[in-house]
CSV table of C-alpha atoms in Angstrom, one decimal:
chain,number,residue,atom,x,y,z
W,972,UNK,CA,202.0,14.9,164.1
W,973,UNK,CA,205.4,12.7,165.9
W,974,UNK,CA,208.4,15.5,165.5
W,975,UNK,CA,206.7,18.5,166.1
W,976,UNK,CA,208.0,20.0,169.5
W,977,UNK,CA,205.1,18.9,171.7
W,978,UNK,CA,206.4,19.4,175.3
W,979,UNK,CA,209.3,21.7,177.0
W,980,UNK,CA,210.7,21.3,180.6
W,981,UNK,CA,212.5,24.7,182.5
W,982,UNK,CA,214.9,23.1,185.5
W,983,UNK,CA,215.2,26.0,187.8
W,984,UNK,CA,216.3,25.9,192.1
W,985,UNK,CA,213.5,27.1,192.9
W,986,UNK,CA,210.5,26.2,190.4
W,987,UNK,CA,208.3,28.7,193.0
W,988,UNK,CA,210.6,31.6,191.8
W,989,UNK,CA,210.0,30.1,188.6
W,990,UNK,CA,206.0,30.5,188.4
W,991,UNK,CA,206.3,34.2,189.2
W,992,UNK,CA,208.9,35.1,186.5
W,993,UNK,CA,207.7,33.3,183.9
W,994,UNK,CA,204.1,33.8,185.0
W,995,UNK,CA,204.7,38.1,184.6
W,996,UNK,CA,207.4,37.5,181.7
W,997,UNK,CA,204.4,35.4,179.4
W,998,UNK,CA,201.7,36.1,180.9
W,999,UNK,CA,201.3,31.8,181.6
W,1000,UNK,CA,199.5,29.8,184.7
W,1001,UNK,CA,200.5,27.2,186.4
W,1002,UNK,CA,199.6,24.2,188.4
W,1003,UNK,CA,201.2,21.8,190.1
W,1004,UNK,CA,203.2,18.7,188.4
W,1005,UNK,CA,203.4,15.2,188.9
W,1006,UNK,CA,208.3,16.5,189.7
W,1007,UNK,CA,209.3,16.0,192.9
W,1008,UNK,CA,210.8,19.4,194.8
W,1009,UNK,CA,207.4,20.7,193.8
W,1010,UNK,CA,207.0,21.2,190.2
W,1011,UNK,CA,204.4,22.9,188.3
W,1012,UNK,CA,202.4,22.5,184.8
W,1013,UNK,CA,202.9,25.3,183.1
W,1014,UNK,CA,199.7,26.6,180.2
W,1015,UNK,CA,200.7,28.8,178.0
W,1016,UNK,CA,199.1,30.0,174.9
W,1017,UNK,CA,201.0,27.9,172.5
W,1018,UNK,CA,203.3,23.8,173.9
W,1019,UNK,CA,203.1,23.0,177.1
W,1020,UNK,CA,205.7,22.7,180.2
W,1021,UNK,CA,207.1,22.2,183.0
W,1022,UNK,CA,209.6,23.9,185.5
W,1023,UNK,CA,210.6,21.7,188.2
W,1024,UNK,CA,212.9,22.8,191.1
W,1025,UNK,CA,216.6,21.5,192.0
W,1026,UNK,CA,218.8,22.2,188.8
W,1027,UNK,CA,220.1,25.5,188.4
W,1028,UNK,CA,220.9,27.3,186.0
W,1029,UNK,CA,219.6,24.1,183.8
W,1030,UNK,CA,219.1,25.3,179.6
W,1031,UNK,CA,214.9,24.4,178.6
W,1032,UNK,CA,213.9,20.6,177.8
W,1033,UNK,CA,212.6,20.4,174.5
W,1034,UNK,CA,210.3,16.8,173.9
W,1035,UNK,CA,209.3,15.8,170.4
W,1036,UNK,CA,206.1,14.2,170.3
W,1037,UNK,CA,206.1,10.3,169.2
W,1038,UNK,CA,203.2,8.8,168.5
W,1039,UNK,CA,204.5,5.0,170.3
W,1040,UNK,CA,207.0,6.2,172.8
W,1041,UNK,CA,208.1,1.8,173.3
W,1042,UNK,CA,209.3,2.0,169.2
W,1043,UNK,CA,210.8,5.4,169.2
W,1044,UNK,CA,213.2,5.0,171.9
W,1045,UNK,CA,213.9,1.9,170.4
W,1046,UNK,CA,214.4,3.5,167.3
W,1047,UNK,CA,216.7,5.9,169.4
W,1048,UNK,CA,219.5,2.5,170.2
W,1049,UNK,CA,219.4,1.2,167.0
W,1050,UNK,CA,220.9,4.6,165.9
W,1051,UNK,CA,223.5,4.8,168.3
W,1052,UNK,CA,222.4,7.1,170.8
W,1053,UNK,CA,221.0,7.0,174.9
W,1054,UNK,CA,218.2,6.7,176.6
W,1055,UNK,CA,218.3,7.4,179.9
W,1056,UNK,CA,216.6,4.8,182.3
W,1057,UNK,CA,214.3,7.6,185.2
W,1058,UNK,CA,211.7,9.0,183.2
W,1059,UNK,CA,209.7,11.8,184.8
W,1060,UNK,CA,206.3,11.5,185.5
W,1061,UNK,CA,206.4,7.6,184.8
W,1062,UNK,CA,203.2,6.6,187.2
W,1063,UNK,CA,200.0,5.9,185.4
W,1064,UNK,CA,198.1,9.3,187.1
W,1065,UNK,CA,200.6,11.1,185.2
W,1066,UNK,CA,201.0,9.2,181.8
W,1067,UNK,CA,197.1,9.9,181.9
W,1068,UNK,CA,197.6,13.4,183.0
W,1069,UNK,CA,201.3,14.3,181.0
W,1070,UNK,CA,201.5,11.9,179.0
W,1071,UNK,CA,205.0,10.4,179.3
W,1072,UNK,CA,208.9,10.8,179.2
W,1073,UNK,CA,211.8,9.5,178.2
W,1074,UNK,CA,215.2,12.1,178.2
W,1075,UNK,CA,217.7,11.1,175.7
W,1076,UNK,CA,220.7,12.0,174.1
W,1077,UNK,CA,221.6,11.4,170.0
W,1078,UNK,CA,224.7,9.5,168.4
W,1079,UNK,CA,227.0,13.2,168.9
W,1080,UNK,CA,225.6,12.9,172.5
W,1081,UNK,CA,223.3,16.3,172.3
W,1082,UNK,CA,220.6,16.0,174.4
W,1083,UNK,CA,216.8,15.7,173.4
W,1084,UNK,CA,213.4,14.4,174.8
W,1085,UNK,CA,210.8,11.9,174.3
W,1086,UNK,CA,206.7,12.5,174.8
W,1087,UNK,CA,204.1,10.4,173.5
W,1088,UNK,CA,201.3,13.0,174.9
W,1089,UNK,CA,198.0,11.3,176.5
W,1090,UNK,CA,195.7,9.5,174.6
W,1091,UNK,CA,193.3,11.9,175.1
W,1092,UNK,CA,194.9,15.2,174.2
């Protein structure tokens, strides 16, 4: 499954307004998530997602499935890309529930994310 889109994240100003908007638009359901500032986990009929606040006008973050986050991070750097040191929801409880994430940029500066799902997927 490596390389498939496994998670998406929406950056918005007000996460509760986003829940109301996207819930009505797509029928998604929401539960409190690991993001600071009142983030939510999104349940969809397909790929799971999240929403976080304080990021007005942001484009969606797309995360690609990797089996080994450490190896994938090393490969991104080897290929000339960059990896943010900070990672969203990187505590043990959050990682066990949602998996581990890293925000990256390719060798041309385009953003993307890596996602190692929790082992109980």
